[in-house]
Amino acid sequence: MNTKQEKRISKFLSLILRHRPEKINIELDNFGWANVDELIKKCNGFGVRFTKEDLDYVVENNSK
């Protein structure tokens, strides 16, 4: 994954998980958590494509 892809995924996930889950029609639980498989599927359907491995990389390497 290149830096540009990592940044795009990170920013999109921040938007969805912190501010606008309704943008991809995903519901967070009472603690703010989402089902990972559903999150990936709905992001991919929205045009922001990544795999579970990509998500793991972003979570491990991104400070946000």
mmCIF file of C-alpha atoms in Angstrom:
data_model
loop_
_atom_site.group_PDB
_atom_site.id
_atom_site.type_symbol
_atom_site.label_atom_id
_atom_site.label_comp_id
_atom_site.label_asym_id
_atom_site.label_seq_id
_atom_site.Cartn_x
_atom_site.Cartn_y
_atom_site.Cartn_z
ATOM 1 C CA MET A 1 0.000 0.000 0.000
ATOM 2 C CA ASN A 2 1.383 3.390 -0.885
ATOM 3 C CA THR A 3 1.173 6.504 1.287
ATOM 4 C CA LYS A 4 -1.589 8.041 -0.814
ATOM 5 C CA GLN A 5 -3.802 4.949 -0.436
ATOM 6 C CA GLU A 6 -3.114 4.762 3.284
ATOM 7 C CA LYS A 7 -4.029 8.413 3.749
ATOM 8 C CA ARG A 8 -7.242 8.070 1.715
ATOM 9 C CA ILE A 9 -8.382 5.010 3.672
ATOM 10 C CA SER A 10 -7.463 6.598 6.995
ATOM 11 C CA LYS A 11 -9.313 9.842 6.290
ATOM 12 C CA PHE A 12 -12.388 8.022 5.012
ATOM 13 C CA LEU A 13 -12.491 5.716 8.042
ATOM 14 C CA SER A 14 -12.154 8.711 10.366
ATOM 15 C CA LEU A 15 -15.077 10.394 8.660
ATOM 16 C CA ILE A 16 -17.252 7.290 8.800
ATOM 17 C CA LEU A 17 -16.392 6.043 12.271
ATOM 18 C CA ARG A 18 -16.201 9.397 14.042
ATOM 19 C CA HIS A 19 -18.740 11.579 12.294
ATOM 20 C CA ARG A 20 -20.906 10.127 9.517
ATOM 21 C CA PRO A 21 -21.596 6.375 9.657
ATOM 22 C CA GLU A 22 -24.846 7.022 7.822
ATOM 23 C CA LYS A 23 -22.822 8.021 4.732
ATOM 24 C CA ILE A 24 -22.252 4.321 4.009
ATOM 25 C CA ASN A 25 -25.359 3.143 5.883
ATOM 26 C CA ILE A 26 -23.548 1.413 8.719
ATOM 27 C CA GLU A 27 -24.644 1.324 12.345
ATOM 28 C CA LEU A 28 -22.199 1.568 15.203
ATOM 29 C CA ASP A 29 -22.986 -0.141 18.493
ATOM 30 C CA ASN A 30 -23.504 1.787 21.739
ATOM 31 C CA PHE A 31 -19.734 1.888 22.246
ATOM 32 C CA GLY A 32 -18.972 3.208 18.746
ATOM 33 C CA TRP A 33 -17.778 -0.111 17.287
ATOM 34 C CA ALA A 34 -18.627 -1.473 13.844
ATOM 35 C CA ASN A 35 -18.570 -4.974 12.429
ATOM 36 C CA VAL A 36 -15.281 -5.119 10.500
ATOM 37 C CA ASP A 37 -16.557 -7.276 7.638
ATOM 38 C CA GLU A 38 -19.592 -5.014 7.174
ATOM 39 C CA LEU A 39 -17.399 -1.904 7.360
ATOM 40 C CA ILE A 40 -15.061 -3.195 4.647
ATOM 41 C CA LYS A 41 -17.942 -4.308 2.427
ATOM 42 C CA LYS A 42 -19.776 -0.992 2.693
ATOM 43 C CA CYS A 43 -16.637 1.108 2.194
ATOM 44 C CA ASN A 44 -15.727 -0.977 -0.852
ATOM 45 C CA GLY A 45 -19.269 -0.504 -2.184
ATOM 46 C CA PHE A 46 -18.873 3.234 -1.719
ATOM 47 C CA GLY A 47 -15.692 3.206 -3.814
ATOM 48 C CA VAL A 48 -13.061 3.294 -1.074
ATOM 49 C CA ARG A 49 -11.608 -0.174 -1.617
ATOM 50 C CA PHE A 50 -9.426 -2.002 0.860
ATOM 51 C CA THR A 51 -8.936 -5.440 2.361
ATOM 52 C CA LYS A 52 -8.791 -6.646 5.963
ATOM 53 C CA GLU A 53 -5.009 -6.674 5.637
ATOM 54 C CA ASP A 54 -5.062 -3.040 4.446
ATOM 55 C CA LEU A 55 -7.255 -2.105 7.405
ATOM 56 C CA ASP A 56 -4.904 -3.857 9.817
ATOM 57 C CA TYR A 57 -1.974 -1.953 8.304
ATOM 58 C CA VAL A 58 -3.717 1.423 8.631
ATOM 59 C CA VAL A 59 -4.727 0.716 12.235
ATOM 60 C CA GLU A 60 -1.191 -0.325 13.181
ATOM 61 C CA ASN A 61 0.663 2.448 11.348
ATOM 62 C CA ASN A 62 -1.553 5.504 11.419
ATOM 63 C CA SER A 63 -1.392 7.785 14.440
ATOM 64 C CA LYS A 64 -5.027 8.848 14.094
#
